[in-house]
GROMACS .gro file of C-alpha atoms in nm:
model
  457
    1MET     CA    1  15.882  16.913  24.072
    2PHE     CA    2  15.710  16.585  23.996
    3GLN     CA    3  15.423  16.673  24.224
    4GLN     CA    4  15.364  17.003  24.042
    5GLN     CA    5  15.393  16.842  23.700
    6PHE     CA    6  15.194  16.512  23.749
    7GLY     CA    7  14.998  16.575  24.070
    8PHE     CA    8  14.660  16.636  23.923
    9GLN     CA    9  14.524  16.412  23.652
   10ARG     CA   10  14.201  16.536  23.547
   11ILE     CA   11  13.917  16.289  23.469
   12SER     CA   12  13.585  16.339  23.314
   13ASN     CA   13  13.310  16.324  23.578
   14SER     CA   14  12.969  16.474  23.610
   15LYS     CA   15  13.033  16.579  23.965
   16ALA     CA   16  13.346  16.616  24.178
   17GLU     CA   17  13.402  16.515  24.539
   18HIS     CA   18  13.668  16.675  24.763
   19CYS     CA   19  13.847  16.560  25.070
   20CYS     CA   20  13.771  16.788  25.367
   21VAL     CA   21  14.076  16.687  25.573
   22PRO     CA   22  14.297  16.985  25.636
   23PHE     CA   23  14.605  17.018  25.407
   24CYS     CA   24  14.463  16.743  25.178
   25LYS     CA   25  14.422  16.832  24.813
   26ALA     CA   26  14.259  16.512  24.693
   27SER     CA   27  13.964  16.539  24.462
   28SER     CA   28  13.770  16.297  24.252
   29LYS     CA   29  13.812  16.534  23.965
   30TYR     CA   30  14.180  16.456  23.936
   31SER     CA   31  14.206  16.106  24.078
   32LYS     CA   32  14.001  15.799  23.991
   33VAL     CA   33  14.166  15.576  24.243
   34LEU     CA   34  14.034  15.742  24.554
   35SER     CA   35  13.689  15.689  24.707
   36PHE     CA   36  13.505  15.952  24.914
   37HIS     CA   37  13.270  15.872  25.192
   38THR     CA   38  13.009  16.063  25.390
   39PHE     CA   39  12.995  16.087  25.762
   40PRO     CA   40  12.836  15.771  25.915
   41SER     CA   41  12.480  15.782  26.033
   42ASP     CA   42  12.581  15.604  26.362
   43THR     CA   43  12.586  15.872  26.628
   44GLU     CA   44  12.873  15.731  26.824
   45THR     CA   45  13.084  15.672  26.522
   46ARG     CA   46  13.003  16.009  26.375
   47LEU     CA   47  13.122  16.178  26.695
   48LYS     CA   48  13.447  15.986  26.671
   49TRP     CA   49  13.473  16.128  26.306
   50PHE     CA   50  13.413  16.472  26.427
   51ALA     CA   51  13.667  16.427  26.696
   52ALA     CA   52  13.933  16.311  26.445
   53ILE     CA   53  13.850  16.526  26.149
   54ARG     CA   54  13.537  16.677  26.014
   55ARG     CA   55  13.594  16.540  25.657
   56ASP     CA   56  13.572  16.216  25.458
   57CYS     CA   57  13.832  16.069  25.219
   58SER     CA   58  13.942  15.707  25.155
   59ARG     CA   59  14.310  15.777  25.164
   60HIS     CA   60  14.283  15.841  25.536
   61PHE     CA   61  14.141  15.503  25.616
   62LYS     CA   62  14.352  15.177  25.666
   63LYS     CA   63  14.316  14.899  25.417
   64GLU     CA   64  14.150  14.674  25.674
   65ASP     CA   65  13.872  14.941  25.719
   66PHE     CA   66  13.722  14.856  25.371
   67ARG     CA   67  13.486  14.577  25.280
   68VAL     CA   68  13.553  14.372  24.961
   69PRO     CA   69  13.310  14.483  24.697
   70VAL     CA   70  13.072  14.228  24.549
   71PHE     CA   71  13.143  14.361  24.190
   72ASN     CA   72  13.478  14.484  24.054
   73THR     CA   73  13.317  14.797  23.938
   74GLY     CA   74  13.136  14.851  24.264
   75ARG     CA   75  13.224  15.126  24.507
   76ARG     CA   76  13.426  15.041  24.809
   77MET     CA   77  13.235  15.047  25.138
   78LEU     CA   78  13.371  15.107  25.482
   79LYS     CA   79  13.322  14.861  25.759
   80ARG     CA   80  13.097  14.954  26.041
   81GLY     CA   81  13.275  15.154  26.301
   82ALA     CA   82  13.587  15.243  26.080
   83VAL     CA   83  13.745  15.574  26.192
   84PRO     CA   84  14.004  15.773  25.970
   85GLU     CA   85  14.346  15.762  26.119
   86LEU     CA   86  14.598  15.853  25.850
   87PHE     CA   87  14.673  16.219  25.822
   88GLU     CA   88  14.953  16.436  25.700
   89TRP     CA   89  15.033  16.556  26.054
   90ASN     CA   90  15.107  16.208  26.170
   91ASN     CA   91  15.313  16.101  25.853
   92TYR     CA   92  15.036  15.862  25.725
   93THR     CA   93  15.121  15.577  25.497
   94HIS     CA   94  14.872  15.366  25.303
   95PRO     CA   95  15.018  15.051  25.145
   96GLY     CA   96  14.673  14.954  24.987
   97THR     CA   97  14.637  15.274  24.798
   98GLU     CA   98  14.773  15.303  24.440
   99PRO     CA   99  15.040  15.574  24.449
  100MET     CA  100  15.002  15.885  24.261
  101VAL     CA  101  15.200  15.951  23.940
  102TRP     CA  102  15.472  16.162  24.112
  103GLU     CA  103  15.491  15.896  24.389
  104ARG     CA  104  15.557  15.628  24.125
  105LYS     CA  105  15.826  15.841  23.963
  106ARG     CA  106  16.001  15.877  24.293
  107SER     CA  107  15.969  15.513  24.379
  108HIS     CA  108  16.149  15.402  24.067
  109PRO     CA  109  16.490  15.560  24.023
  110PRO     CA  110  16.598  15.629  23.658
  111LEU     CA  111  16.789  15.346  23.495
  112LEU     CA  112  17.150  15.412  23.432
  113ASP     CA  113  17.275  15.412  23.068
  114HIS     CA  114  17.479  15.115  22.958
  115ASP     CA  115  17.839  15.200  22.906
  116TYR     CA  116  17.908  15.043  22.565
  117ALA     CA  117  18.272  15.166  22.577
  118SER     CA  118  18.353  14.955  22.877
  119ALA     CA  119  18.580  14.654  22.818
  120PRO     CA  120  18.417  14.314  22.847
  121ASP     CA  121  18.559  14.041  23.067
  122PRO     CA  122  18.846  13.857  22.876
  123ALA     CA  123  18.714  13.523  22.967
  124VAL     CA  124  18.375  13.612  22.807
  125VAL     CA  125  18.558  13.726  22.497
  126ASP     CA  126  18.764  13.406  22.470
  127LEU     CA  127  18.455  13.200  22.513
  128ALA     CA  128  18.275  13.376  22.236
  129LEU     CA  129  18.570  13.345  21.999
  130ASP     CA  130  18.606  12.973  22.064
  131GLU     CA  131  18.232  12.934  21.986
  132ASN     CA  132  18.255  13.138  21.672
  133MET     CA  133  18.550  12.931  21.554
  134SER     CA  134  18.366  12.610  21.626
  135LEU     CA  135  18.058  12.724  21.433
  136ARG     CA  136  18.273  12.834  21.143
  137GLU     CA  137  18.435  12.505  21.126
  138GLU     CA  138  18.104  12.324  21.137
  139ILE     CA  139  17.974  12.537  20.849
  140LEU     CA  140  18.275  12.472  20.641
  141GLN     CA  141  18.241  12.095  20.703
  142LEU     CA  142  17.873  12.105  20.606
  143ARG     CA  143  17.949  12.307  20.297
  144LYS     CA  144  18.223  12.060  20.190
  145GLN     CA  145  17.982  11.770  20.240
  146ILE     CA  146  17.715  11.940  20.021
  147GLU     CA  147  17.973  12.013  19.751
  148GLU     CA  148  18.083  11.644  19.761
  149GLN     CA  149  17.735  11.510  19.735
  150THR     CA  150  17.661  11.749  19.447
  151LEU     CA  151  17.982  11.648  19.273
  152ASN     CA  152  17.894  11.275  19.314
  153GLN     CA  153  17.547  11.327  19.175
  154ARG     CA  154  17.649  11.537  18.884
  155PHE     CA  155  17.773  11.406  18.555
  156GLY     CA  156  18.141  11.474  18.507
  157LEU     CA  157  18.496  11.348  18.442
  158HIS     CA  158  18.525  11.192  18.797
  159ARG     CA  159  18.281  10.915  18.698
  160PHE     CA  160  18.510  10.772  18.427
  161ALA     CA  161  18.858  10.829  18.562
  162GLY     CA  162  18.911  10.451  18.600
  163SER     CA  163  18.798  10.353  18.244
  164ASP     CA  164  18.992  10.434  17.949
  165LYS     CA  165  18.717  10.281  17.733
  166ASP     CA  166  18.467  10.544  17.861
  167ILE     CA  167  18.722  10.820  17.828
  168ARG     CA  168  18.766  10.720  17.470
  169PHE     CA  169  18.389  10.714  17.409
  170PHE     CA  170  18.321  11.048  17.576
  171THR     CA  171  18.620  11.242  17.464
  172ARG     CA  172  18.801  11.066  17.186
  173PHE     CA  173  19.125  11.069  17.397
  174ALA     CA  174  19.282  10.727  17.390
  175SER     CA  175  19.325  10.715  17.772
  176TYR     CA  176  19.271  10.893  18.094
  177ASP     CA  177  19.643  10.950  18.120
  178LEU     CA  178  19.648  11.131  17.786
  179LEU     CA  179  19.347  11.351  17.888
  180MET     CA  180  19.522  11.444  18.222
  181ARG     CA  181  19.841  11.531  18.037
  182PHE     CA  182  19.638  11.763  17.799
  183TRP     CA  183  19.465  11.915  18.115
  184ALA     CA  184  19.810  11.974  18.269
  185LEU     CA  185  19.911  12.165  17.958
  186ILE     CA  186  19.623  12.405  17.946
  187GLU     CA  187  19.536  12.440  18.323
  188PRO     CA  188  19.805  12.710  18.388
  189LEU     CA  189  19.644  12.920  18.113
  190LEU     CA  190  19.291  12.913  18.254
  191PRO     CA  191  19.321  13.261  18.421
  192SER     CA  192  19.348  13.414  18.071
  193MET     CA  193  19.021  13.258  17.962
  194VAL     CA  194  18.750  13.513  17.872
  195SER     CA  195  18.399  13.398  17.946
  196VAL     CA  196  18.140  13.466  17.678
  197THR     CA  197  17.837  13.620  17.822
  198GLN     CA  198  17.479  13.543  17.712
  199ALA     CA  199  17.453  13.872  17.524
  200GLN     CA  200  17.778  13.813  17.332
  201SER     CA  201  17.686  13.456  17.234
  202GLY     CA  202  17.334  13.569  17.119
  203THR     CA  203  17.167  13.275  17.300
  204PHE     CA  204  16.799  13.240  17.387
  205THR     CA  205  16.672  13.341  17.744
  206GLU     CA  206  16.519  13.104  17.974
  207PRO     CA  207  16.278  13.142  18.259
  208SER     CA  208  16.437  13.189  18.599
  209SER     CA  209  16.515  12.881  18.804
  210PRO     CA  210  16.696  12.799  19.119
  211ALA     CA  211  17.059  12.866  19.104
  212THR     CA  212  17.277  12.565  19.052
  213PRO     CA  213  17.645  12.520  19.156
  214PRO     CA  214  17.883  12.626  18.878
  215LEU     CA  215  18.072  12.354  18.699
  216GLN     CA  216  18.440  12.304  18.780
  217PRO     CA  217  18.676  12.410  18.492
  218ILE     CA  218  18.773  12.053  18.425
  219ASP     CA  219  18.407  11.947  18.395
  220GLU     CA  220  18.352  12.243  18.161
  221MET     CA  221  18.621  12.105  17.938
  222PHE     CA  222  18.477  11.758  17.967
  223MET     CA  223  18.140  11.894  17.852
  224PHE     CA  224  18.303  12.060  17.561
  225LEU     CA  225  18.484  11.741  17.467
  226ASN     CA  226  18.142  11.548  17.503
  227TYR     CA  227  17.996  11.789  17.247
  228LEU     CA  228  18.272  11.742  16.991
  229ALA     CA  229  18.310  11.360  17.040
  230LEU     CA  230  17.930  11.274  17.054
  231GLY     CA  231  17.766  11.567  16.886
  232LEU     CA  232  17.512  11.574  17.176
  233LYS     CA  233  17.220  11.820  17.173
  234TRP     CA  234  17.217  12.109  17.412
  235HIS     CA  235  16.913  11.973  17.594
  236ASP     CA  236  17.098  11.639  17.646
  237LEU     CA  237  17.404  11.805  17.786
  238ALA     CA  238  17.206  12.038  18.010
  239ASP     CA  239  17.026  11.734  18.162
  240ARG     CA  240  17.344  11.539  18.210
  241TYR     CA  241  17.529  11.822  18.392
  242GLY     CA  242  17.220  11.971  18.573
  243VAL     CA  243  17.256  12.322  18.415
  244ARG     CA  244  17.064  12.544  18.180
  245GLN     CA  245  17.090  12.515  17.802
  246SER     CA  246  17.208  12.870  17.792
  247THR     CA  247  17.501  12.764  18.018
  248VAL     CA  248  17.585  12.483  17.778
  249VAL     CA  249  17.600  12.720  17.481
  250ARG     CA  250  17.815  12.961  17.673
  251THR     CA  251  18.049  12.690  17.790
  252ILE     CA  252  18.097  12.557  17.439
  253THR     CA  253  18.155  12.896  17.292
  254THR     CA  254  18.389  13.000  17.574
  255TRP     CA  255  18.599  12.686  17.553
  256SER     CA  256  18.615  12.688  17.167
  257ASP     CA  257  18.760  13.045  17.172
  258PHE     CA  258  18.994  12.951  17.448
  259LEU     CA  259  19.135  12.639  17.300
  260TYR     CA  260  19.145  12.796  16.956
  261THR     CA  261  19.379  13.058  17.108
  262VAL     CA  262  19.595  12.818  17.300
  263LEU     CA  263  19.620  12.536  17.049
  264GLY     CA  264  19.625  12.766  16.751
  265SER     CA  265  19.934  12.938  16.875
  266VAL     CA  266  20.140  12.626  16.825
  267ARG     CA  267  20.299  12.580  16.481
  268ILE     CA  268  20.166  12.264  16.329
  269TRP     CA  269  20.339  12.253  15.991
  270ILE     CA  270  20.620  12.008  16.023
  271PRO     CA  271  20.954  12.039  15.852
  272GLU     CA  272  21.053  11.770  15.592
  273GLU     CA  273  21.331  11.619  15.813
  274ARG     CA  274  21.089  11.557  16.088
  275ILE     CA  275  20.838  11.397  15.853
  276LYS     CA  276  21.117  11.157  15.726
  277GLU     CA  277  21.209  11.068  16.080
  278HIS     CA  278  20.856  10.945  16.167
  279LEU     CA  279  20.756  10.810  15.820
  280PRO     CA  280  20.552  10.483  15.873
  281GLU     CA  281  20.654  10.164  15.694
  282GLU     CA  282  20.340  10.187  15.466
  283PHE     CA  283  20.492  10.495  15.298
  284LYS     CA  284  20.825  10.334  15.198
  285ASP     CA  285  20.731  10.371  14.825
  286TYR     CA  286  20.609  10.730  14.875
  287GLY     CA  287  20.891  10.865  15.095
  288ASP     CA  288  20.858  11.227  14.963
  289THR     CA  289  20.498  11.251  15.084
  290ARG     CA  290  20.463  11.550  15.319
  291VAL     CA  291  20.090  11.584  15.368
  292ILE     CA  292  19.772  11.404  15.286
  293LEU     CA  293  19.494  11.653  15.178
  294ASP     CA  294  19.121  11.611  15.212
  295PHE     CA  295  18.828  11.833  15.220
  296MET     CA  296  18.595  11.855  15.525
  297GLU     CA  297  18.230  11.958  15.512
  298LEU     CA  298  17.994  12.071  15.782
  299ARG     CA  299  17.619  12.112  15.757
  300CYS     CA  300  17.478  12.427  15.903
  301GLN     CA  301  17.160  12.637  15.952
  302PRO     CA  302  17.238  12.976  15.803
  303SER     CA  303  17.089  13.274  15.991
  304SER     CA  304  17.037  13.512  15.706
  305PRO     CA  305  16.927  13.480  15.340
  306LEU     CA  306  17.261  13.604  15.218
  307VAL     CA  307  17.448  13.326  15.403
  308GLN     CA  308  17.187  13.075  15.278
  309SER     CA  309  17.259  13.168  14.916
  310GLU     CA  310  17.638  13.135  14.954
  311ALA     CA  311  17.635  12.820  15.178
  312PHE     CA  312  17.401  12.610  14.965
  313SER     CA  313  17.587  12.318  14.808
  314ALA     CA  314  17.433  12.180  14.491
  315CYS     CA  315  17.624  11.866  14.529
  316LYS     CA  316  17.503  11.802  14.887
  317SER     CA  317  17.166  11.969  14.831
  318HIS     CA  318  17.216  12.133  15.171
  319TYR     CA  319  17.365  12.435  15.336
  320THR     CA  320  17.734  12.354  15.406
  321LEU     CA  321  18.070  12.501  15.501
  322LYS     CA  322  18.381  12.353  15.359
  323GLY     CA  323  18.758  12.346  15.447
  324LEU     CA  324  19.085  12.186  15.363
  325LEU     CA  325  19.258  11.956  15.609
  326GLY     CA  326  19.615  11.835  15.587
  327VAL     CA  327  19.748  11.536  15.781
  328ALA     CA  328  20.108  11.407  15.804
  329PRO     CA  329  20.185  11.045  15.726
  330HIS     CA  330  20.236  10.970  16.091
  331GLY     CA  331  19.897  11.103  16.190
  332ALA     CA  332  19.950  11.463  16.298
  333VAL     CA  333  19.726  11.727  16.172
  334THR     CA  334  19.955  11.982  16.001
  335PHE     CA  335  19.717  12.219  15.813
  336ILE     CA  336  19.376  12.360  15.872
  337SER     CA  337  19.215  12.601  15.640
  338PRO     CA  338  18.933  12.845  15.730
  339LEU     CA  339  18.581  12.732  15.650
  340TYR     CA  340  18.426  12.863  15.333
  341ALA     CA  341  18.072  12.870  15.197
  342GLY     CA  342  17.965  12.543  15.042
  343SER     CA  343  17.913  12.692  14.684
  344ILE     CA  344  18.289  12.759  14.657
  345SER     CA  345  18.489  12.525  14.436
  346ASP     CA  346  18.780  12.307  14.546
  347LYS     CA  347  19.014  12.501  14.317
  348GLN     CA  348  18.911  12.833  14.477
  349ILE     CA  349  18.977  12.689  14.823
  350MET     CA  350  19.326  12.563  14.711
  351ARG     CA  351  19.417  12.907  14.588
  352VAL     CA  352  19.299  13.120  14.887
  353CYS     CA  353  19.357  12.890  15.182
  354GLY     CA  354  19.737  12.927  15.200
  355ILE     CA  355  19.847  12.564  15.145
  356LEU     CA  356  20.025  12.644  14.818
  357SER     CA  357  20.266  12.871  14.991
  358LEU     CA  358  20.387  12.582  15.215
  359LEU     CA  359  20.461  12.326  14.936
  360ARG     CA  360  20.791  12.285  14.764
  361PRO     CA  361  20.889  12.118  14.440
  362SER     CA  362  21.075  11.841  14.631
  363MET     CA  363  20.762  11.744  14.818
  364ALA     CA  364  20.470  11.536  14.731
  365VAL     CA  365  20.104  11.542  14.842
  366MET     CA  366  19.870  11.260  14.853
  367VAL     CA  367  19.497  11.312  14.766
  368ASP     CA  368  19.185  11.117  14.706
  369ARG     CA  369  19.102  11.035  14.337
  370GLY     CA  370  18.806  11.266  14.364
  371PHE     CA  371  19.042  11.546  14.443
  372LEU     CA  372  19.078  11.704  14.093
  373VAL     CA  373  19.296  12.003  14.177
  374ASN     CA  374  19.622  11.997  13.972
  375ASP     CA  375  19.657  12.344  13.845
  376GLY     CA  376  19.895  12.561  14.035
  377VAL     CA  377  20.007  12.284  14.271
  378PRO     CA  378  20.398  12.322  14.273
  379CYS     CA  379  20.483  11.969  14.365
  380LYS     CA  380  20.406  11.605  14.287
  381ILE     CA  381  20.054  11.474  14.342
  382TYR     CA  382  19.982  11.106  14.448
  383ARG     CA  383  19.626  11.032  14.349
  384GLN     CA  384  19.575  10.657  14.438
  385PRO     CA  385  19.263  10.466  14.377
  386PHE     CA  386  19.240  10.368  14.738
  387LEU     CA  387  19.189  10.736  14.842
  388SER     CA  388  18.834  10.742  14.726
  389GLY     CA  389  18.648  10.829  15.041
  390ARG     CA  390  18.538  10.464  15.091
  391PHE     CA  391  18.597  10.263  15.399
  392ARG     CA  392  18.675   9.956  15.193
  393MET     CA  393  18.849   9.894  14.866
  394SER     CA  394  18.731   9.648  14.596
  395ALA     CA  395  18.867   9.292  14.603
  396TYR     CA  396  19.051   9.362  14.271
  397GLU     CA  397  19.227   9.674  14.417
  398VAL     CA  398  19.332   9.478  14.730
  399ARG     CA  399  19.474   9.197  14.520
  400ALA     CA  400  19.653   9.445  14.292
  401THR     CA  401  19.916   9.532  14.540
  402GLN     CA  402  19.932   9.445  14.913
  403ALA     CA  403  20.147   9.749  14.977
  404ASN     CA  404  19.873   9.977  14.842
  405ALA     CA  405  19.615   9.800  15.058
  406ARG     CA  406  19.823   9.861  15.371
  407LEU     CA  407  19.863  10.234  15.270
  408SER     CA  408  19.496  10.262  15.200
  409VAL     CA  409  19.401  10.133  15.552
  410HIS     CA  410  19.663  10.364  15.712
  411VAL     CA  411  19.550  10.672  15.530
  412GLU     CA  412  19.181  10.609  15.589
  413ARG     CA  413  19.257  10.567  15.955
  414LEU     CA  414  19.435  10.904  15.966
  415ILE     CA  415  19.145  11.093  15.814
  416ARG     CA  416  18.902  10.898  16.027
  417ARG     CA  417  19.078  11.029  16.342
  418VAL     CA  418  18.943  11.370  16.270
  419LYS     CA  419  18.599  11.259  16.140
  420GLU     CA  420  18.538  11.034  16.438
  421HIS     CA  421  18.421  11.355  16.619
  422LYS     CA  422  18.037  11.329  16.578
  423PHE     CA  423  18.050  11.710  16.577
  424PHE     CA  424  18.121  11.677  16.199
  425ASP     CA  425  17.799  11.475  16.159
  426THR     CA  426  17.563  11.721  16.324
  427GLU     CA  427  17.401  12.031  16.189
  428ILE     CA  428  17.553  12.350  16.317
  429PRO     CA  429  17.275  12.572  16.471
  430PRO     CA  430  17.264  12.952  16.402
  431GLN     CA  431  17.376  13.032  16.753
  432LEU     CA  432  17.721  12.870  16.691
  433ILE     CA  433  17.776  13.008  16.336
  434GLY     CA  434  17.981  13.287  16.482
  435SER     CA  435  18.211  13.034  16.644
  436ILE     CA  436  18.212  12.762  16.380
  437ASN     CA  437  18.568  12.833  16.259
  438GLN     CA  438  18.696  12.795  16.620
  439LEU     CA  439  18.502  12.485  16.683
  440TYR     CA  440  18.613  12.327  16.349
  441ALA     CA  441  18.979  12.412  16.406
  442VAL     CA  442  18.978  12.294  16.770
  443ALA     CA  443  18.814  11.956  16.669
  444CYS     CA  444  19.095  11.905  16.418
  445LEU     CA  445  19.373  12.018  16.645
  446LEU     CA  446  19.257  11.801  16.935
  447THR     CA  447  19.347  11.493  16.715
  448ASN     CA  448  19.721  11.576  16.784
  449TYR     CA  449  19.656  11.538  17.157
  450GLU     CA  450  19.396  11.262  17.170
  451ASN     CA  451  19.615  10.994  17.001
  452ARG     CA  452  19.975  10.888  17.003
  453PRO     CA  453  20.143  10.947  16.663
  454LEU     CA  454  20.151  10.650  16.425
  455VAL     CA  455  20.517  10.603  16.380
  456LYS     CA  456  20.756  10.323  16.270
  457ALA     CA  457  20.796  10.043  16.532
   0.00000   0.00000   0.00000
């Protein structure tokens, strides 16, 4: 079958030569590997040819009958006296002749298909599994080393774990121990945190850059506390933590919403009997005081003309938001109102914020002398000259009564606990206006966790 299919390979030639040996079908028309030779001119040799055959074809000569051609493209020449000896009737073989196509096919048996379903040697499988496990462990170790190197290089809480002074500076928490207690309180609730996407937060887009490893949750919280405690700019926080500014904005927004939900679910208004139990010595002459009230203001950048017209404060000559804050005598924040536009009056805030519904005739509130709200307050109001928003009293006021002086220092320290957050000194950008109430409330509520209460010795 092979001989019939591949036996004759036609080549282009101007003339064709044929072998004259009986039963030989070789022709230069169908094979370019054969050479054809005329009968020799030497009479004796010619007679020998005639005796052997009466035809000329190279495949009937032995390899040693040929002379090596001078050029590779030259025609092979027979040696003098060479006589054809290889014929079909004597089962000729010619190792020097390139086999025909069908001969090559027959000389190379077909390759057997691989049996992919056959089971491999168990020893080979065990060796491969051991090698895979070894490579996997090596990859895990390298990954762990990279994460540790990244962690050591990145700004985060781990750098300041041994310094309560640094913890106080960066977070306003009095000590690392207090910060870790707060973390233990909120960590179990982290799975319920909803991350704010860039589209939801309305932040700007930034050009693409190589991906950076995400921050650990505890470092995200640390970044959020840095923002409140130091009032750092987004660019500064992004450089410190090695992230994008958009990541900083999303982290601040996400954590303000999360902590607002967690901390805001705790009732902070304290019953009268508990206030009396922890009443500081400075308040011995004002034992019925339940809360110290003060107004808090934040500067902002309104995002629309309508908000600008409502937020402009003629007193401050700036766009502001204002809220009412209440602090118990022993230092706990017990009331936080929503923020209102800076153009609203103190009386209006008192009427709508909800504080009046918590006061009873048996109670007393203590306010700054600039706090001129008396109408509608259902209890006694202590308006002392030392509560004037100043950090120091005049020499006359200090000499007037030492008790009032001690009370002055104590109350100012209570209010300063909240205002120590530099967040209150910064100007709130438009991107955070939507989360300003959460940020403000969380900054005030954190005071209850950052410091130990100021109670009687």
